[in-house]
Amino acid sequence: MSHTITVTINGKLESAQVEPGMSLLDFLRAQGLTGTKQGCGVGECGACTVLVDGTPVDSCLFLAVWADGKAVRTIEGEARGHELSPVQEAYLEAGAVQCGYCTPGLVMTTTAFVEKHAGKPVSREDIRRGHAGNLCRCTGYTTIVNAVESCLKK
Amino acid sequence: MFAVEKYHKAHSVAEAVRLLAADPFAVPIAGGTDILVKLREGHREYANLVDIHAMPELTPITLEPDGSLAVGAGATFTQVIESELVQRHSPVLAEGASWVAGPQIRNVGTVGGNICNGSVCADSVPPLLVLDAELELQGPDGSRRIPLRGFHTGPGKVARGHAEVLTRIIVPPAPTGSFGAASIKYAMRQAMDITTIGCAASILLENDRIQWLKLAFSVAAPTPVRCPAAEAAAFGQPLDAATIAAVQAAVAADVSPRTSWRAPADFRLHIIRELAARAIDKAAARSAQPGRSTA
């Protein structure tokens, strides 16, 4: 019952056989892309956030077959060699990383948020609402909001 | 790995109807943000899937020739929230949708799924109830249009035929005059939380008298409900503290809140009365903005 999907992952076109019950998260991790983390497995924590055609989704609740023909971005695609993406750099500068387990998902959420809101007025409340689908148990969020704010100012 | 036993991707609504009709155990899956959680929890009744995820036929949000707003059942909460048509025609629907979970879930979960899974706490349902929304369903015998009011038949149960697909949610044009609507969610947190009590109100005022009030709640009864007794208490009355108190007194007859770990029944009733007043205030304030339809 497996299905062939063709998906662009971090700019690279891949073809693969997937079972219909396979989540996008399991598919990505099986490809060796283990930067995307599984947290709760039920769409509550955002640790597994990836971008599908630029939109943040919980990959634990997204079937791999739905990614057929789409472009998926994961944390592995954000840095260019040893050069961090502007969002990763902002997280580093703001001290928005502690244990790091939520960071890949948060960085992907922020990446889409910054792309969507570039040049628009954004309040700290808007940033909090826009990141409400990502739980972090270490930082207390303030440094994360600071990081997002500094990205928007660049 | 989700325990999917049978999987068929439908390329059209007609094909989805055929696939559902062919398998008495098949269920349609759109956004999947509820069904995949159920599957993970081991609910085998969701193991045979007819996939209608992101079907182009089901996603458009359009304005009908008669001025009604037609929301594709497959439109995601984010598409509804960001739709200029929704914001102009029925902003209260965007307001209700904005309370759902968090951004990632809103990017995938659909309004049609929110209605069809029959959840008593569906955040999009109270606003649609006070807008007198109708549902368009396509089944083996063709298409039918029914009111949303009455579609929920019990906890987790709706009047969707086994082989029917909800195709569109139709919101009639807002009345002319001083009309406003509002939606409020009471929960422990402002995001990623199941509603303790959800409330929506729409109101038409003329010379500070209430022409009509429509009031709806989620989690206040075994299904989302409209409130005929509370609405009758407001009919033709001036918009003042005495009328609000009469509505708050009458609403107890419309609801039967339950006790759960989230909140005891008497506390829920207190919240129901408080939200009724707040939603009416908010809707009335919006009705006072001339030149803007605020459904």
Tab-separated table of N, CA, C and O in Angstrom, chain A residues 48-108:
chain	number	residue	atom	x	y	z
A	48	CYS	N	8.286	19.760	16.384
A	48	CYS	CA	8.454	19.116	15.071
A	48	CYS	C	8.108	20.054	13.921
A	48	CYS	O	7.898	19.609	12.798
A	49	THR	N	8.039	21.361	14.185
A	49	THR	CA	7.619	22.308	13.145
A	49	THR	C	8.584	22.327	11.965
A	49	THR	O	9.798	22.469	12.143
A	50	VAL	N	8.015	22.176	10.766
A	50	VAL	CA	8.770	22.374	9.529
A	50	VAL	C	7.918	23.279	8.644
A	50	VAL	O	6.741	23.522	8.935
A	51	LEU	N	8.503	23.770	7.559
A	51	LEU	CA	7.733	24.597	6.631
A	51	LEU	C	7.349	23.755	5.415
A	51	LEU	O	8.196	23.097	4.813
A	52	VAL	N	6.063	23.759	5.088
A	52	VAL	CA	5.584	23.106	3.865
A	52	VAL	C	5.102	24.218	2.946
A	52	VAL	O	4.157	24.943	3.297
A	53	ASP	N	5.776	24.369	1.806
A	53	ASP	CA	5.510	25.507	0.907
A	53	ASP	C	5.503	26.823	1.691
A	53	ASP	O	4.648	27.690	1.483
A	54	GLY	N	6.425	26.943	2.639
A	54	GLY	CA	6.601	28.187	3.385
A	54	GLY	C	5.723	28.339	4.612
A	54	GLY	O	5.864	29.295	5.358
A	55	THR	N	4.812	27.389	4.832
A	55	THR	CA	3.863	27.487	5.948
A	55	THR	C	4.273	26.551	7.080
A	55	THR	O	4.496	25.364	6.836
A	56	PRO	N	4.344	27.048	8.318
A	56	PRO	CA	4.710	26.165	9.437
A	56	PRO	C	3.611	25.139	9.732
A	56	PRO	O	2.440	25.501	9.852
A	57	VAL	N	4.006	23.885	9.823
A	57	VAL	CA	3.065	22.827	10.225
A	57	VAL	C	3.746	21.940	11.259
A	57	VAL	O	4.975	21.839	11.308
A	58	ASP	N	2.913	21.295	12.096
A	58	ASP	CA	3.421	20.275	13.012
A	58	ASP	C	3.617	19.006	12.184
A	58	ASP	O	2.631	18.388	11.769
A	59	SER	N	4.859	18.615	11.941
A	59	SER	CA	5.085	17.464	11.052
A	59	SER	C	4.644	16.144	11.684
A	59	SER	O	4.479	15.153	10.995
A	60	CYS	N	4.406	16.147	13.011
A	60	CYS	CA	3.921	14.921	13.665
A	60	CYS	C	2.475	14.639	13.292
A	60	CYS	O	2.013	13.504	13.392
A	61	LEU	N	1.721	15.669	12.883
A	61	LEU	CA	0.304	15.515	12.532
A	61	LEU	C	0.083	15.794	11.056
A	61	LEU	O	-0.985	16.224	10.656
A	62	PHE	N	1.094	15.569	10.261
A	62	PHE	CA	1.002	15.842	8.831
A	62	PHE	C	1.500	14.596	8.110
A	62	PHE	O	2.643	14.175	8.315
A	63	LEU	N	0.630	13.990	7.304
A	63	LEU	CA	1.039	12.750	6.640
A	63	LEU	C	2.101	13.023	5.581
A	63	LEU	O	2.049	14.035	4.876
A	64	ALA	N	3.039	12.108	5.471
A	64	ALA	CA	4.108	12.249	4.476
A	64	ALA	C	3.524	12.329	3.061
A	64	ALA	O	4.036	13.071	2.218
A	65	VAL	N	2.431	11.594	2.816
A	65	VAL	CA	1.833	11.621	1.459
A	65	VAL	C	1.352	13.030	1.085
A	65	VAL	O	1.275	13.367	-0.094
A	66	TRP	N	1.006	13.847	2.111
A	66	TRP	CA	0.539	15.208	1.827
A	66	TRP	C	1.676	16.118	1.361
A	66	TRP	O	1.424	17.217	0.860
A	67	ALA	N	2.899	15.683	1.552
A	67	ALA	CA	4.039	16.508	1.128
A	67	ALA	C	4.393	16.274	-0.340
A	67	ALA	O	5.279	16.941	-0.880
A	68	ASP	N	3.683	15.342	-0.976
A	68	ASP	CA	3.950	15.047	-2.394
A	68	ASP	C	3.797	16.330	-3.234
A	68	ASP	O	2.768	17.004	-3.156
A	69	GLY	N	4.830	16.652	-3.996
A	69	GLY	CA	4.784	17.831	-4.867
A	69	GLY	C	5.050	19.140	-4.142
A	69	GLY	O	4.964	20.212	-4.732
A	70	LYS	N	5.352	19.063	-2.852
A	70	LYS	CA	5.559	20.288	-2.065
A	70	LYS	C	7.044	20.513	-1.783
A	70	LYS	O	7.870	19.622	-1.980
A	71	ALA	N	7.328	21.713	-1.286
A	71	ALA	CA	8.685	22.036	-0.858
A	71	ALA	C	8.700	22.072	0.672
A	71	ALA	O	7.925	22.802	1.284
A	72	VAL	N	9.559	21.246	1.251
A	72	VAL	CA	9.654	21.178	2.715
A	72	VAL	C	10.988	21.790	3.149
A	72	VAL	O	12.030	21.511	2.550
A	73	ARG	N	10.926	22.647	4.163
A	73	ARG	CA	12.165	23.207	4.740
A	73	ARG	C	12.290	22.731	6.169
A	73	ARG	O	11.346	22.841	6.958
A	74	THR	N	13.448	22.202	6.512
A	74	THR	CA	13.713	21.778	7.889
A	74	THR	C	14.908	22.587	8.414
A	74	THR	O	15.575	23.298	7.655
A	75	ILE	N	15.212	22.417	9.676
A	75	ILE	CA	16.307	23.162	10.310
A	75	ILE	C	17.641	22.923	9.581
A	75	ILE	O	18.481	23.819	9.506
A	76	GLU	N	17.785	21.718	9.001
A	76	GLU	CA	19.064	21.397	8.318
A	76	GLU	C	19.320	22.309	7.111
A	76	GLU	O	20.460	22.480	6.687
A	77	GLY	N	18.242	22.872	6.566
A	77	GLY	CA	18.399	23.694	5.358
A	77	GLY	C	18.643	25.161	5.647
A	77	GLY	O	18.796	25.961	4.717
A	78	GLU	N	18.678	25.544	6.918
A	78	GLU	CA	18.724	26.979	7.235
A	78	GLU	C	20.141	27.566	7.206
A	78	GLU	O	20.339	28.640	6.671
A	79	ALA	N	21.117	26.862	7.777
A	79	ALA	CA	22.494	27.385	7.746
A	79	ALA	C	23.097	27.133	6.369
A	79	ALA	O	22.708	26.198	5.670
A	80	ARG	N	24.011	28.009	5.968
A	80	ARG	CA	24.753	27.796	4.710
A	80	ARG	C	26.174	27.406	5.110
A	80	ARG	O	26.956	28.274	5.470
A	81	GLY	N	26.449	26.095	5.112
A	81	GLY	CA	27.750	25.642	5.592
A	81	GLY	C	27.895	26.017	7.059
A	81	GLY	O	27.075	25.626	7.884
A	82	HIS	N	28.918	26.809	7.379
A	82	HIS	CA	29.121	27.218	8.775
A	82	HIS	C	28.468	28.563	9.067
A	82	HIS	O	28.621	29.105	10.158
A	83	GLU	N	27.753	29.110	8.055
A	83	GLU	CA	27.131	30.419	8.258
A	83	GLU	C	25.667	30.251	8.662
A	83	GLU	O	24.871	29.691	7.910
A	84	LEU	N	25.366	30.717	9.867
A	84	LEU	CA	24.001	30.576	10.366
A	84	LEU	C	23.036	31.463	9.578
A	84	LEU	O	23.444	32.481	9.013
A	85	SER	N	21.758	31.073	9.584
A	85	SER	CA	20.742	31.937	8.980
A	85	SER	C	20.545	33.141	9.888
A	85	SER	O	20.907	33.096	11.077
A	86	PRO	N	19.973	34.243	9.377
A	86	PRO	CA	19.756	35.425	10.225
A	86	PRO	C	18.938	35.091	11.479
A	86	PRO	O	19.197	35.629	12.551
A	87	VAL	N	17.968	34.172	11.349
A	87	VAL	CA	17.139	33.814	12.512
A	87	VAL	C	17.987	33.051	13.531
A	87	VAL	O	17.950	33.344	14.735
A	88	GLN	N	18.768	32.082	13.072
A	88	GLN	CA	19.630	31.335	13.992
A	88	GLN	C	20.608	32.279	14.697
A	88	GLN	O	20.840	32.171	15.911
A	89	GLU	N	21.162	33.198	13.924
A	89	GLU	CA	22.105	34.191	14.472
A	89	GLU	C	21.425	35.021	15.563
A	89	GLU	O	22.001	35.253	16.636
A	90	ALA	N	20.172	35.423	15.302
A	90	ALA	CA	19.437	36.239	16.279
A	90	ALA	C	19.160	35.453	17.556
A	90	ALA	O	19.245	36.002	18.658
A	91	TYR	N	18.851	34.169	17.413
A	91	TYR	CA	18.625	33.323	18.602
A	91	TYR	C	19.899	33.237	19.440
A	91	TYR	O	19.866	33.287	20.669
A	92	LEU	N	21.022	33.081	18.727
A	92	LEU	CA	22.322	32.979	19.407
A	92	LEU	C	22.629	34.278	20.145
A	92	LEU	O	22.960	34.274	21.340
A	93	GLU	N	22.465	35.397	19.442
A	93	GLU	CA	22.763	36.715	20.011
A	93	GLU	C	21.873	37.015	21.223
A	93	GLU	O	22.317	37.624	22.196
A	94	ALA	N	20.596	36.602	21.148
A	94	ALA	CA	19.636	36.936	22.210
A	94	ALA	C	19.693	35.954	23.374
A	94	ALA	O	19.013	36.148	24.377
A	95	GLY	N	20.480	34.898	23.246
A	95	GLY	CA	20.518	33.874	24.292
A	95	GLY	C	19.184	33.150	24.391
A	95	GLY	O	18.710	32.807	25.475
A	96	ALA	N	18.564	32.900	23.221
A	96	ALA	CA	17.221	32.322	23.195
A	96	ALA	C	17.245	30.795	23.129
A	96	ALA	O	16.252	30.175	22.789
A	97	VAL	N	18.410	30.209	23.436
A	97	VAL	CA	18.545	28.752	23.384
A	97	VAL	C	19.073	28.266	24.727
A	97	VAL	O	20.076	28.782	25.215
A	98	GLN	N	18.363	27.307	25.312
A	98	GLN	CA	18.935	26.691	26.516
A	98	GLN	C	19.165	25.207	26.262
A	98	GLN	O	20.194	24.829	25.723
A	99	CYS	N	18.168	24.336	26.561
A	99	CYS	CA	18.454	22.917	26.299
A	99	CYS	C	18.495	22.636	24.807
A	99	CYS	O	19.154	21.705	24.351
A	100	GLY	N	17.764	23.413	24.021
A	100	GLY	CA	17.857	23.296	22.565
A	100	GLY	C	16.841	22.387	21.918
A	100	GLY	O	16.747	22.346	20.690
A	101	TYR	N	16.056	21.648	22.722
A	101	TYR	CA	15.151	20.668	22.111
A	101	TYR	C	14.045	21.341	21.297
A	101	TYR	O	13.652	20.840	20.246
A	102	CYS	N	13.574	22.502	21.759
A	102	CYS	CA	12.492	23.181	21.032
A	102	CYS	C	13.027	24.078	19.934
A	102	CYS	O	12.269	24.605	19.132
A	103	THR	N	14.349	24.291	19.924
A	103	THR	CA	14.927	25.327	19.063
A	103	THR	C	14.704	25.102	17.565
A	103	THR	O	14.326	26.034	16.863
A	104	PRO	N	14.895	23.869	17.041
A	104	PRO	CA	14.670	23.700	15.594
A	104	PRO	C	13.250	24.113	15.171
A	104	PRO	O	13.075	24.828	14.181
A	105	GLY	N	12.267	23.691	15.954
A	105	GLY	CA	10.882	24.042	15.640
A	105	GLY	C	10.642	25.537	15.752
A	105	GLY	O	9.990	26.148	14.901
A	106	LEU	N	11.174	26.127	16.814
A	106	LEU	CA	11.001	27.567	17.005
A	106	LEU	C	11.680	28.362	15.897
A	106	LEU	O	11.124	29.341	15.397
A	107	VAL	N	12.870	27.942	15.506
A	107	VAL	CA	13.582	28.653	14.437
A	107	VAL	C	12.762	28.604	13.141
A	107	VAL	O	12.655	29.603	12.421
A	108	MET	N	12.121	27.460	12.854
A	108	MET	CA	11.312	27.359	11.636
A	108	MET	C	10.080	28.254	11.727
A	108	MET	O	9.713	28.923	10.757
